[in-house]
């Protein structure tokens, strides 16, 4: 079997990220809750995408690419972090964003601008159109003598998920045992890496992802787990039954929900930690519900995947 060290990786994140017990929240919810601060990965405002980009941008460099194109929503944390990481590595970022939600110069769009990213908005409801535009721009760059590297939404391909297998290995090495790990599922790559990483490095630990939109994460994640396992040369076909997803998204993706907003305030007031309205606030709202249902027995780890930039958009 390969390990995350078998793959080339550029060092972008400050690792290991901090991990500690949340005493105030634990006492208030009546559970034993710890946090993994992947909102402190050390590039821009931090966040989970940095771990994926360590592998993806190594690949871009190794292939001799000079431009990196990626896609996302208008307030995409992934796109913003791709721009930031590209600047560290001397790569030119092009962000092809869906013109929906908060599209004026707020939140992550301010940061995209600060990083000098080339932002292209596509007025559509479908990612097919966004990808079509991304391929059109890539062809244009190629014709001009450049070499573009394409990263799909969220960096959620097997090589990106290796970043979260690596995160679980990092958690296992800290020597604290967990009964449950809770993470957010947005495009599925983090969940796939965490779930596969747990199978490999923390086999007694259960993984629950909180779904922050109505995509079928049981299918998306298990397919990506299978692909990531193949890349790691520990082939196994994972099925939806190998995943556990708890949906808590209110009215839909990137639409702030009352319970998500309440969770943001709860975390802020108990721990001085910022969650966000699109991902981690809704995830934490799901975690609070799971705790109330008695479904988080023993010690639980919440992986904080970042997202603070969106607080300034909504
Ligand atoms: C992208 C993102 C997620 C979801 O991760 P995926 O790998 O896309 O499922 C969670 N939290 C934040 C803050 C994100 O930006």
PDB file of C-alpha atoms and ligand atoms in Angstrom:
ATOM      1  CA  UNK A   1       0.000   0.000   0.000  1.00  0.00           C
ATOM      2  CA  UNK A   2       1.058   3.573  -0.631  1.00  0.00           C
ATOM      3  CA  UNK A   3       0.786   6.294   2.018  1.00  0.00           C
ATOM      4  CA  UNK A   4       0.163  10.030   1.610  1.00  0.00           C
ATOM      5  CA  UNK A   5       3.980  10.374   1.580  1.00  0.00           C
ATOM      6  CA  UNK A   6       4.167   8.328  -1.628  1.00  0.00           C
ATOM      7  CA  UNK A   7       2.773  11.317  -3.555  1.00  0.00           C
ATOM      8  CA  UNK A   8       4.524  14.546  -4.364  1.00  0.00           C
ATOM      9  CA  UNK A   9       3.260  17.388  -2.250  1.00  0.00           C
ATOM     10  CA  UNK A  10       4.138  21.065  -1.952  1.00  0.00           C
ATOM     11  CA  UNK A  11       4.235  22.334   1.600  1.00  0.00           C
ATOM     12  CA  UNK A  12       1.548  25.044   1.814  1.00  0.00           C
ATOM     13  CA  UNK A  13      -0.182  24.411   5.138  1.00  0.00           C
ATOM     14  CA  UNK A  14       1.218  24.915   8.617  1.00  0.00           C
ATOM     15  CA  UNK A  15       0.922  21.366   9.976  1.00  0.00           C
ATOM     16  CA  UNK A  16      -0.112  19.804  12.240  1.00  0.00           C
ATOM     17  CA  UNK A  17      -3.086  22.104  12.801  1.00  0.00           C
ATOM     18  CA  UNK A  18      -4.055  22.565  16.484  1.00  0.00           C
ATOM     19  CA  UNK A  19      -6.334  20.016  18.142  1.00  0.00           C
ATOM     20  CA  UNK A  20      -7.832  20.401  21.605  1.00  0.00           C
ATOM     21  CA  UNK A  21     -10.925  19.897  23.749  1.00  0.00           C
ATOM     22  CA  UNK A  22     -13.770  22.443  23.613  1.00  0.00           C
ATOM     23  CA  UNK A  23     -14.569  22.683  27.316  1.00  0.00           C
ATOM     24  CA  UNK A  24     -17.335  25.303  27.101  1.00  0.00           C
ATOM     25  CA  UNK A  25     -19.223  23.648  24.260  1.00  0.00           C
ATOM     26  CA  UNK A  26     -18.720  20.175  25.789  1.00  0.00           C
ATOM     27  CA  UNK A  27     -20.248  21.281  29.091  1.00  0.00           C
ATOM     28  CA  UNK A  28     -23.147  23.027  27.362  1.00  0.00           C
ATOM     29  CA  UNK A  29     -24.004  20.113  25.035  1.00  0.00           C
ATOM     30  CA  UNK A  30     -23.246  17.359  27.558  1.00  0.00           C
ATOM     31  CA  UNK A  31     -20.775  15.595  25.241  1.00  0.00           C
ATOM     32  CA  UNK A  32     -16.972  15.213  25.086  1.00  0.00           C
ATOM     33  CA  UNK A  33     -16.099  17.389  22.083  1.00  0.00           C
ATOM     34  CA  UNK A  34     -12.707  18.180  20.576  1.00  0.00           C
ATOM     35  CA  UNK A  35     -11.837  20.330  17.583  1.00  0.00           C
ATOM     36  CA  UNK A  36      -9.311  19.973  14.753  1.00  0.00           C
ATOM     37  CA  UNK A  37      -8.498  23.523  13.644  1.00  0.00           C
ATOM     38  CA  UNK A  38      -8.226  23.083   9.879  1.00  0.00           C
ATOM     39  CA  UNK A  39      -9.560  26.631   9.722  1.00  0.00           C
ATOM     40  CA  UNK A  40      -5.956  27.467  10.699  1.00  0.00           C
ATOM     41  CA  UNK A  41      -4.057  25.875   7.809  1.00  0.00           C
ATOM     42  CA  UNK A  42      -2.094  29.096   7.445  1.00  0.00           C
ATOM     43  CA  UNK A  43      -2.850  30.333   3.926  1.00  0.00           C
ATOM     44  CA  UNK A  44      -5.257  33.310   3.585  1.00  0.00           C
ATOM     45  CA  UNK A  45      -8.051  32.661   6.118  1.00  0.00           C
ATOM     46  CA  UNK A  46      -7.204  28.951   6.323  1.00  0.00           C
ATOM     47  CA  UNK A  47      -9.501  26.056   5.495  1.00  0.00           C
ATOM     48  CA  UNK A  48      -9.631  22.499   4.250  1.00  0.00           C
ATOM     49  CA  UNK A  49      -8.813  23.176   0.585  1.00  0.00           C
ATOM     50  CA  UNK A  50      -5.170  23.887   1.419  1.00  0.00           C
ATOM     51  CA  UNK A  51      -4.556  20.204   2.270  1.00  0.00           C
ATOM     52  CA  UNK A  52      -5.982  19.128  -1.097  1.00  0.00           C
ATOM     53  CA  UNK A  53      -4.071  21.815  -2.981  1.00  0.00           C
ATOM     54  CA  UNK A  54      -0.752  20.608  -1.539  1.00  0.00           C
ATOM     55  CA  UNK A  55      -1.129  17.516  -3.719  1.00  0.00           C
ATOM     56  CA  UNK A  56      -2.966  19.057  -6.683  1.00  0.00           C
ATOM     57  CA  UNK A  57      -0.616  22.001  -7.160  1.00  0.00           C
ATOM     58  CA  UNK A  58       2.432  19.738  -6.830  1.00  0.00           C
ATOM     59  CA  UNK A  59       0.939  17.831  -9.748  1.00  0.00           C
ATOM     60  CA  UNK A  60       0.421  21.111 -11.656  1.00  0.00           C
ATOM     61  CA  UNK A  61       4.073  22.087 -11.106  1.00  0.00           C
ATOM     62  CA  UNK A  62       5.339  18.595 -11.955  1.00  0.00           C
ATOM     63  CA  UNK A  63       3.463  18.775 -15.271  1.00  0.00           C
ATOM     64  CA  UNK A  64       5.069  22.148 -16.022  1.00  0.00           C
ATOM     65  CA  UNK A  65       1.793  24.080 -15.895  1.00  0.00           C
ATOM     66  CA  UNK A  66       1.805  27.858 -15.507  1.00  0.00           C
ATOM     67  CA  UNK A  67      -1.948  28.548 -15.135  1.00  0.00           C
ATOM     68  CA  UNK A  68      -4.426  26.931 -12.732  1.00  0.00           C
ATOM     69  CA  UNK A  69      -8.148  27.023 -13.543  1.00  0.00           C
ATOM     70  CA  UNK A  70     -10.803  26.062 -11.069  1.00  0.00           C
ATOM     71  CA  UNK A  71     -14.559  26.411 -10.647  1.00  0.00           C
ATOM     72  CA  UNK A  72     -16.973  27.127  -7.827  1.00  0.00           C
ATOM     73  CA  UNK A  73     -19.806  29.241  -6.513  1.00  0.00           C
ATOM     74  CA  UNK A  74     -19.405  33.024  -6.447  1.00  0.00           C
ATOM     75  CA  UNK A  75     -18.362  32.894  -2.767  1.00  0.00           C
ATOM     76  CA  UNK A  76     -16.243  29.742  -3.148  1.00  0.00           C
ATOM     77  CA  UNK A  77     -13.666  29.289  -0.384  1.00  0.00           C
ATOM     78  CA  UNK A  78     -11.980  26.728  -2.604  1.00  0.00           C
ATOM     79  CA  UNK A  79     -11.523  29.208  -5.454  1.00  0.00           C
ATOM     80  CA  UNK A  80     -10.179  31.867  -3.080  1.00  0.00           C
ATOM     81  CA  UNK A  81      -7.712  29.430  -1.510  1.00  0.00           C
ATOM     82  CA  UNK A  82      -6.636  28.190  -4.935  1.00  0.00           C
ATOM     83  CA  UNK A  83      -5.776  31.790  -5.843  1.00  0.00           C
ATOM     84  CA  UNK A  84      -3.850  32.256  -2.574  1.00  0.00           C
ATOM     85  CA  UNK A  85      -1.924  28.979  -2.945  1.00  0.00           C
ATOM     86  CA  UNK A  86      -1.135  29.733  -6.608  1.00  0.00           C
ATOM     87  CA  UNK A  87       0.457  33.004  -5.502  1.00  0.00           C
ATOM     88  CA  UNK A  88       2.735  31.091  -3.137  1.00  0.00           C
ATOM     89  CA  UNK A  89       3.900  28.953  -6.057  1.00  0.00           C
ATOM     90  CA  UNK A  90       4.152  31.452  -8.898  1.00  0.00           C
ATOM     91  CA  UNK A  91       1.149  30.040 -10.749  1.00  0.00           C
ATOM     92  CA  UNK A  92      -1.546  32.199 -12.403  1.00  0.00           C
ATOM     93  CA  UNK A  93      -5.055  31.572 -10.988  1.00  0.00           C
ATOM     94  CA  UNK A  94      -8.206  31.751 -13.143  1.00  0.00           C
ATOM     95  CA  UNK A  95     -11.455  31.324 -11.193  1.00  0.00           C
ATOM     96  CA  UNK A  96     -14.554  30.389 -13.190  1.00  0.00           C
ATOM     97  CA  UNK A  97     -17.473  31.103 -10.869  1.00  0.00           C
ATOM     98  CA  UNK A  98     -21.188  30.529 -11.045  1.00  0.00           C
ATOM     99  CA  UNK A  99     -22.959  33.893 -11.000  1.00  0.00           C
ATOM    100  CA  UNK A 100     -25.403  32.984  -8.226  1.00  0.00           C
ATOM    101  CA  UNK A 101     -25.832  34.052  -4.603  1.00  0.00           C
ATOM    102  CA  UNK A 102     -23.689  36.947  -3.362  1.00  0.00           C
ATOM    103  CA  UNK A 103     -21.960  38.121  -6.550  1.00  0.00           C
ATOM    104  CA  UNK A 104     -20.990  41.695  -5.682  1.00  0.00           C
ATOM    105  CA  UNK A 105     -17.603  42.596  -4.245  1.00  0.00           C
ATOM    106  CA  UNK A 106     -18.063  41.118  -0.760  1.00  0.00           C
ATOM    107  CA  UNK A 107     -16.648  38.220   1.229  1.00  0.00           C
ATOM    108  CA  UNK A 108     -14.419  35.897  -0.750  1.00  0.00           C
ATOM    109  CA  UNK A 109     -14.781  38.018  -3.910  1.00  0.00           C
ATOM    110  CA  UNK A 110     -12.872  40.779  -2.109  1.00  0.00           C
ATOM    111  CA  UNK A 111     -10.123  38.272  -1.334  1.00  0.00           C
ATOM    112  CA  UNK A 112     -10.084  36.909  -4.917  1.00  0.00           C
ATOM    113  CA  UNK A 113      -9.460  40.495  -6.006  1.00  0.00           C
ATOM    114  CA  UNK A 114      -6.739  41.053  -3.380  1.00  0.00           C
ATOM    115  CA  UNK A 115      -4.961  37.933  -4.687  1.00  0.00           C
ATOM    116  CA  UNK A 116      -5.197  39.374  -8.194  1.00  0.00           C
ATOM    117  CA  UNK A 117      -7.075  36.365  -9.527  1.00  0.00           C
ATOM    118  CA  UNK A 118      -8.647  36.460 -12.985  1.00  0.00           C
ATOM    119  CA  UNK A 119     -12.334  35.976 -12.047  1.00  0.00           C
ATOM    120  CA  UNK A 120     -14.792  34.947 -14.781  1.00  0.00           C
ATOM    121  CA  UNK A 121     -18.491  34.832 -13.848  1.00  0.00           C
ATOM    122  CA  UNK A 122     -20.786  32.485 -15.744  1.00  0.00           C
ATOM    123  CA  UNK A 123     -24.487  33.364 -15.603  1.00  0.00           C
ATOM    124  CA  UNK A 124     -25.962  29.875 -15.244  1.00  0.00           C
ATOM    125  CA  UNK A 125     -27.542  27.388 -12.829  1.00  0.00           C
ATOM    126  CA  UNK A 126     -25.535  24.473 -14.175  1.00  0.00           C
ATOM    127  CA  UNK A 127     -21.948  23.425 -13.538  1.00  0.00           C
ATOM    128  CA  UNK A 128     -21.907  21.927 -17.048  1.00  0.00           C
ATOM    129  CA  UNK A 129     -21.859  25.509 -18.363  1.00  0.00           C
ATOM    130  CA  UNK A 130     -19.181  26.521 -15.846  1.00  0.00           C
ATOM    131  CA  UNK A 131     -16.960  23.603 -16.907  1.00  0.00           C
ATOM    132  CA  UNK A 132     -17.600  24.374 -20.588  1.00  0.00           C
ATOM    133  CA  UNK A 133     -16.328  27.916 -20.006  1.00  0.00           C
ATOM    134  CA  UNK A 134     -13.347  26.564 -18.048  1.00  0.00           C
ATOM    135  CA  UNK A 135     -12.407  24.297 -20.976  1.00  0.00           C
ATOM    136  CA  UNK A 136     -12.885  27.153 -23.446  1.00  0.00           C
ATOM    137  CA  UNK A 137     -10.490  29.366 -21.442  1.00  0.00           C
ATOM    138  CA  UNK A 138      -8.026  26.473 -21.140  1.00  0.00           C
ATOM    139  CA  UNK A 139      -8.042  26.023 -24.937  1.00  0.00           C
ATOM    140  CA  UNK A 140      -7.468  29.760 -25.387  1.00  0.00           C
ATOM    141  CA  UNK A 141      -4.487  29.662 -23.004  1.00  0.00           C
ATOM    142  CA  UNK A 142      -3.044  26.598 -24.721  1.00  0.00           C
ATOM    143  CA  UNK A 143      -3.309  28.329 -28.104  1.00  0.00           C
ATOM    144  CA  UNK A 144      -1.374  31.265 -26.596  1.00  0.00           C
ATOM    145  CA  UNK A 145       1.462  28.929 -25.586  1.00  0.00           C
ATOM    146  CA  UNK A 146       0.532  28.405 -21.930  1.00  0.00           C
ATOM    147  CA  UNK A 147      -0.049  25.176 -20.041  1.00  0.00           C
ATOM    148  CA  UNK A 148      -3.215  25.254 -17.899  1.00  0.00           C
ATOM    149  CA  UNK A 149      -3.990  22.828 -15.044  1.00  0.00           C
ATOM    150  CA  UNK A 150      -7.669  22.166 -14.306  1.00  0.00           C
ATOM    151  CA  UNK A 151      -8.941  21.598 -10.770  1.00  0.00           C
ATOM    152  CA  UNK A 152     -12.613  20.565 -10.492  1.00  0.00           C
ATOM    153  CA  UNK A 153     -15.046  22.087  -7.957  1.00  0.00           C
ATOM    154  CA  UNK A 154     -13.741  21.762  -4.404  1.00  0.00           C
ATOM    155  CA  UNK A 155     -10.595  19.939  -5.562  1.00  0.00           C
ATOM    156  CA  UNK A 156     -12.669  16.820  -4.991  1.00  0.00           C
ATOM    157  CA  UNK A 157     -10.720  14.266  -6.999  1.00  0.00           C
ATOM    158  CA  UNK A 158      -8.852  11.266  -5.563  1.00  0.00           C
ATOM    159  CA  UNK A 159      -5.505  13.094  -5.424  1.00  0.00           C
ATOM    160  CA  UNK A 160      -7.143  15.938  -3.450  1.00  0.00           C
ATOM    161  CA  UNK A 161      -8.756  13.488  -1.021  1.00  0.00           C
ATOM    162  CA  UNK A 162      -5.287  12.118  -0.218  1.00  0.00           C
ATOM    163  CA  UNK A 163      -4.907  15.427   1.675  1.00  0.00           C
ATOM    164  CA  UNK A 164      -7.610  14.297   4.100  1.00  0.00           C
ATOM    165  CA  UNK A 165      -6.232  10.776   4.393  1.00  0.00           C
ATOM    166  CA  UNK A 166      -3.098  12.652   5.473  1.00  0.00           C
ATOM    167  CA  UNK A 167      -5.143  14.689   7.984  1.00  0.00           C
ATOM    168  CA  UNK A 168      -6.485  11.516   9.619  1.00  0.00           C
ATOM    169  CA  UNK A 169      -2.976  10.100   9.801  1.00  0.00           C
ATOM    170  CA  UNK A 170      -1.964  13.340  11.544  1.00  0.00           C
ATOM    171  CA  UNK A 171      -4.859  12.978  14.028  1.00  0.00           C
ATOM    172  CA  UNK A 172      -3.994   9.322  14.696  1.00  0.00           C
ATOM    173  CA  UNK A 173      -0.375  10.288  15.376  1.00  0.00           C
ATOM    174  CA  UNK A 174      -1.504  12.705  18.117  1.00  0.00           C
ATOM    175  CA  UNK A 175      -2.436   9.667  20.219  1.00  0.00           C
ATOM    176  CA  UNK A 176      -5.935  10.780  21.321  1.00  0.00           C
ATOM    177  CA  UNK A 177      -8.640   8.216  20.552  1.00  0.00           C
ATOM    178  CA  UNK A 178     -11.984   9.308  19.164  1.00  0.00           C
ATOM    179  CA  UNK A 179     -15.266   7.418  18.964  1.00  0.00           C
ATOM    180  CA  UNK A 180     -16.704   9.802  16.360  1.00  0.00           C
ATOM    181  CA  UNK A 181     -15.391  12.282  13.810  1.00  0.00           C
ATOM    182  CA  UNK A 182     -17.786  14.865  12.370  1.00  0.00           C
ATOM    183  CA  UNK A 183     -16.884  16.757   9.199  1.00  0.00           C
ATOM    184  CA  UNK A 184     -18.738  18.762   6.549  1.00  0.00           C
ATOM    185  CA  UNK A 185     -19.703  17.396   3.115  1.00  0.00           C
ATOM    186  CA  UNK A 186     -19.864  20.019   0.351  1.00  0.00           C
ATOM    187  CA  UNK A 187     -18.352  18.442  -2.756  1.00  0.00           C
ATOM    188  CA  UNK A 188     -17.410  15.217  -0.937  1.00  0.00           C
ATOM    189  CA  UNK A 189     -13.618  15.171  -1.163  1.00  0.00           C
ATOM    190  CA  UNK A 190     -13.012  15.923   2.492  1.00  0.00           C
ATOM    191  CA  UNK A 191     -15.544  13.329   3.639  1.00  0.00           C
ATOM    192  CA  UNK A 192     -14.026  10.714   1.299  1.00  0.00           C
ATOM    193  CA  UNK A 193     -10.499  11.348   2.591  1.00  0.00           C
ATOM    194  CA  UNK A 194     -11.631  11.370   6.227  1.00  0.00           C
ATOM    195  CA  UNK A 195     -13.741   8.211   5.861  1.00  0.00           C
ATOM    196  CA  UNK A 196     -11.000   6.328   3.994  1.00  0.00           C
ATOM    197  CA  UNK A 197      -8.316   7.665   6.339  1.00  0.00           C
ATOM    198  CA  UNK A 198     -10.317   6.393   9.313  1.00  0.00           C
ATOM    199  CA  UNK A 199     -10.603   2.906   7.731  1.00  0.00           C
ATOM    200  CA  UNK A 200      -6.815   2.879   7.323  1.00  0.00           C
ATOM    201  CA  UNK A 201      -5.501   4.685  10.415  1.00  0.00           C
ATOM    202  CA  UNK A 202      -8.339   4.860  12.993  1.00  0.00           C
ATOM    203  CA  UNK A 203     -10.428   1.752  12.299  1.00  0.00           C
ATOM    204  CA  UNK A 204     -12.420   1.979  15.546  1.00  0.00           C
ATOM    205  CA  UNK A 205     -13.585   5.537  14.810  1.00  0.00           C
ATOM    206  CA  UNK A 206     -16.950   6.247  13.188  1.00  0.00           C
ATOM    207  CA  UNK A 207     -17.163   9.106  10.664  1.00  0.00           C
ATOM    208  CA  UNK A 208     -20.303  11.198  10.196  1.00  0.00           C
ATOM    209  CA  UNK A 209     -20.508  13.903   7.559  1.00  0.00           C
ATOM    210  CA  UNK A 210     -23.067  16.661   7.766  1.00  0.00           C
ATOM    211  CA  UNK A 211     -24.432  17.346   4.285  1.00  0.00           C
ATOM    212  CA  UNK A 212     -24.826  21.064   3.606  1.00  0.00           C
ATOM    213  CA  UNK A 213     -26.788  20.615   0.361  1.00  0.00           C
ATOM    214  CA  UNK A 214     -29.089  17.928  -1.035  1.00  0.00           C
ATOM    215  CA  UNK A 215     -26.469  16.128  -3.141  1.00  0.00           C
ATOM    216  CA  UNK A 216     -26.399  12.336  -2.546  1.00  0.00           C
ATOM    217  CA  UNK A 217     -23.184  12.202  -0.518  1.00  0.00           C
ATOM    218  CA  UNK A 218     -23.517   8.489   0.295  1.00  0.00           C
ATOM    219  CA  UNK A 219     -22.946   7.798  -3.435  1.00  0.00           C
ATOM    220  CA  UNK A 220     -20.558  10.670  -4.215  1.00  0.00           C
ATOM    221  CA  UNK A 221     -18.343   9.957  -1.216  1.00  0.00           C
ATOM    222  CA  UNK A 222     -18.227   6.171  -1.542  1.00  0.00           C
ATOM    223  CA  UNK A 223     -17.219   6.460  -5.235  1.00  0.00           C
ATOM    224  CA  UNK A 224     -14.471   8.903  -4.351  1.00  0.00           C
ATOM    225  CA  UNK A 225     -13.340   6.612  -1.498  1.00  0.00           C
ATOM    226  CA  UNK A 226     -13.031   3.777  -4.029  1.00  0.00           C
ATOM    227  CA  UNK A 227     -11.002   5.965  -6.408  1.00  0.00           C
ATOM    228  CA  UNK A 228      -8.755   7.226  -3.608  1.00  0.00           C
ATOM    229  CA  UNK A 229      -8.187   3.681  -2.319  1.00  0.00           C
ATOM    230  CA  UNK A 230      -7.144   2.654  -5.855  1.00  0.00           C
ATOM    231  CA  UNK A 231      -4.674   5.553  -5.982  1.00  0.00           C
ATOM    232  CA  UNK A 232      -3.260   4.429  -2.626  1.00  0.00           C
ATOM    233  CA  UNK A 233      -2.998   0.871  -3.993  1.00  0.00           C
ATOM    234  CA  UNK A 234      -5.260  -0.568  -1.323  1.00  0.00           C
ATOM    235  CA  UNK A 235      -8.099  -1.372  -3.742  1.00  0.00           C
ATOM    236  CA  UNK A 236     -11.558  -1.849  -2.295  1.00  0.00           C
ATOM    237  CA  UNK A 237     -14.996  -1.025  -3.615  1.00  0.00           C
ATOM    238  CA  UNK A 238     -16.824   1.154  -1.125  1.00  0.00           C
ATOM    239  CA  UNK A 239     -20.607   1.437  -1.189  1.00  0.00           C
ATOM    240  CA  UNK A 240     -23.059   3.980   0.222  1.00  0.00           C
ATOM    241  CA  UNK A 241     -23.368   1.701   3.292  1.00  0.00           C
ATOM    242  CA  UNK A 242     -19.732   2.546   4.150  1.00  0.00           C
ATOM    243  CA  UNK A 243     -20.714   6.180   4.716  1.00  0.00           C
ATOM    244  CA  UNK A 244     -22.879   7.988   7.249  1.00  0.00           C
ATOM    245  CA  UNK A 245     -24.407  11.320   6.273  1.00  0.00           C
ATOM    246  CA  UNK A 246     -26.668  13.552   8.346  1.00  0.00           C
ATOM    247  CA  UNK A 247     -28.297  16.273   6.269  1.00  0.00           C
ATOM    248  CA  UNK A 248     -28.709  19.733   7.776  1.00  0.00           C
ATOM    249  CA  UNK A 249     -28.862  22.373   5.050  1.00  0.00           C
ATOM    250  CA  UNK A 250     -32.040  24.366   5.622  1.00  0.00           C
ATOM    251  CA  UNK A 251     -33.345  25.711   2.314  1.00  0.00           C
ATOM    252  CA  UNK A 252     -30.290  24.734   0.253  1.00  0.00           C
ATOM    253  CA  UNK A 253     -26.659  25.304  -0.624  1.00  0.00           C
ATOM    254  CA  UNK A 254     -25.307  28.704   0.431  1.00  0.00           C
ATOM    255  CA  UNK A 255     -28.671  29.846   1.792  1.00  0.00           C
ATOM    256  CA  UNK A 256     -27.993  30.655   5.447  1.00  0.00           C
ATOM    257  CA  UNK A 257     -30.322  28.774   7.831  1.00  0.00           C
ATOM    258  CA  UNK A 258     -31.618  29.938  11.240  1.00  0.00           C
ATOM    259  CA  UNK A 259     -30.112  26.876  12.973  1.00  0.00           C
ATOM    260  CA  UNK A 260     -26.779  27.340  11.197  1.00  0.00           C
ATOM    261  CA  UNK A 261     -26.698  31.000  12.246  1.00  0.00           C
ATOM    262  CA  UNK A 262     -27.557  29.999  15.831  1.00  0.00           C
ATOM    263  CA  UNK A 263     -24.677  27.482  15.761  1.00  0.00           C
ATOM    264  CA  UNK A 264     -22.285  30.237  14.608  1.00  0.00           C
ATOM    265  CA  UNK A 265     -23.266  32.390  17.607  1.00  0.00           C
ATOM    266  CA  UNK A 266     -23.140  29.417  19.989  1.00  0.00           C
ATOM    267  CA  UNK A 267     -19.565  28.538  18.974  1.00  0.00           C
ATOM    268  CA  UNK A 268     -18.480  32.193  18.997  1.00  0.00           C
ATOM    269  CA  UNK A 269     -19.945  32.835  22.457  1.00  0.00           C
ATOM    270  CA  UNK A 270     -18.582  29.648  24.050  1.00  0.00           C
ATOM    271  CA  UNK A 271     -15.176  29.333  22.420  1.00  0.00           C
ATOM    272  CA  UNK A 272     -14.252  32.509  20.513  1.00  0.00           C
ATOM    273  CA  UNK A 273     -14.092  30.477  17.283  1.00  0.00           C
ATOM    274  CA  UNK A 274     -15.648  31.579  13.972  1.00  0.00           C
ATOM    275  CA  UNK A 275     -17.815  29.255  11.901  1.00  0.00           C
ATOM    276  CA  UNK A 276     -19.417  30.260   8.574  1.00  0.00           C
ATOM    277  CA  UNK A 277     -22.981  30.367   7.210  1.00  0.00           C
ATOM    278  CA  UNK A 278     -22.434  28.063   4.178  1.00  0.00           C
ATOM    279  CA  UNK A 279     -20.499  25.079   5.557  1.00  0.00           C
ATOM    280  CA  UNK A 280     -19.288  24.836   9.127  1.00  0.00           C
ATOM    281  CA  UNK A 281     -22.202  26.661  10.799  1.00  0.00           C
ATOM    282  CA  UNK A 282     -24.652  24.222   9.226  1.00  0.00           C
ATOM    283  CA  UNK A 283     -22.329  21.334  10.032  1.00  0.00           C
ATOM    284  CA  UNK A 284     -22.177  22.389  13.657  1.00  0.00           C
ATOM    285  CA  UNK A 285     -25.965  22.769  13.740  1.00  0.00           C
ATOM    286  CA  UNK A 286     -26.090  19.129  12.594  1.00  0.00           C
ATOM    287  CA  UNK A 287     -23.598  18.145  15.293  1.00  0.00           C
ATOM    288  CA  UNK A 288     -25.776  19.826  17.949  1.00  0.00           C
ATOM    289  CA  UNK A 289     -28.787  17.849  16.674  1.00  0.00           C
ATOM    290  CA  UNK A 290     -26.831  14.580  16.699  1.00  0.00           C
ATOM    291  CA  UNK A 291     -25.773  15.304  20.294  1.00  0.00           C
ATOM    292  CA  UNK A 292     -29.391  15.987  21.297  1.00  0.00           C
ATOM    293  CA  UNK A 293     -30.449  12.691  19.673  1.00  0.00           C
ATOM    294  CA  UNK A 294     -27.865  10.841  21.780  1.00  0.00           C
ATOM    295  CA  UNK A 295     -25.928   9.878  18.651  1.00  0.00           C
ATOM    296  CA  UNK A 296     -22.520  11.184  19.754  1.00  0.00           C
ATOM    297  CA  UNK A 297     -21.481   8.837  22.531  1.00  0.00           C
ATOM    298  CA  UNK A 298     -17.923   8.847  23.840  1.00  0.00           C
ATOM    299  CA  UNK A 299     -15.348  11.302  22.502  1.00  0.00           C
ATOM    300  CA  UNK A 300     -16.117  13.281  19.336  1.00  0.00           C
ATOM    301  CA  UNK A 301     -13.817  15.291  17.056  1.00  0.00           C
ATOM    302  CA  UNK A 302     -15.244  18.132  14.971  1.00  0.00           C
ATOM    303  CA  UNK A 303     -13.060  18.942  11.972  1.00  0.00           C
ATOM    304  CA  UNK A 304     -13.361  22.703  11.437  1.00  0.00           C
ATOM    305  CA  UNK A 305     -12.894  23.158   7.698  1.00  0.00           C
ATOM    306  CA  UNK A 306     -12.749  26.983   7.647  1.00  0.00           C
ATOM    307  CA  UNK A 307     -14.914  29.364   5.625  1.00  0.00           C
ATOM    308  CA  UNK A 308     -14.668  32.582   7.664  1.00  0.00           C
ATOM    309  CA  UNK A 309     -14.511  34.688   4.470  1.00  0.00           C
ATOM    310  CA  UNK A 310     -18.195  34.026   3.846  1.00  0.00           C
ATOM    311  CA  UNK A 311     -19.118  35.707   7.154  1.00  0.00           C
ATOM    312  CA  UNK A 312     -18.403  39.013   5.428  1.00  0.00           C
ATOM    313  CA  UNK A 313     -20.613  38.212   2.452  1.00  0.00           C
ATOM    314  CA  UNK A 314     -23.954  37.421   4.079  1.00  0.00           C
TER     315      UNK A 314
HETATM  316  C1  LIG B   1     -15.272  23.271   0.649  1.00  0.00           C
HETATM  317  C2  LIG B   1     -15.599  23.392   2.084  1.00  0.00           C
HETATM  318  C3  LIG B   1     -16.146  22.310   2.810  1.00  0.00           C
HETATM  319  C4  LIG B   1     -16.551  21.024   2.162  1.00  0.00           C
HETATM  320  O1  LIG B   1     -15.466  20.258   1.737  1.00  0.00           O
HETATM  321  P1  LIG B   1     -15.652  19.313   0.473  1.00  0.00           P
HETATM  322  O2  LIG B   1     -14.385  18.578   0.391  1.00  0.00           O
HETATM  323  O3  LIG B   1     -15.934  20.190  -0.705  1.00  0.00           O
HETATM  324  O4  LIG B   1     -16.829  18.421   0.759  1.00  0.00           O
HETATM  325  C5  LIG B   1     -16.368  22.469   4.153  1.00  0.00           C
HETATM  326  N1  LIG B   1     -16.100  23.630   4.777  1.00  0.00           N
HETATM  327  C6  LIG B   1     -15.598  24.683   4.125  1.00  0.00           C
HETATM  328  C7  LIG B   1     -15.354  25.937   4.876  1.00  0.00           C
HETATM  329  C8  LIG B   1     -15.320  24.605   2.754  1.00  0.00           C
HETATM  330  O5  LIG B   1     -14.829  25.663   2.112  1.00  0.00           O
END
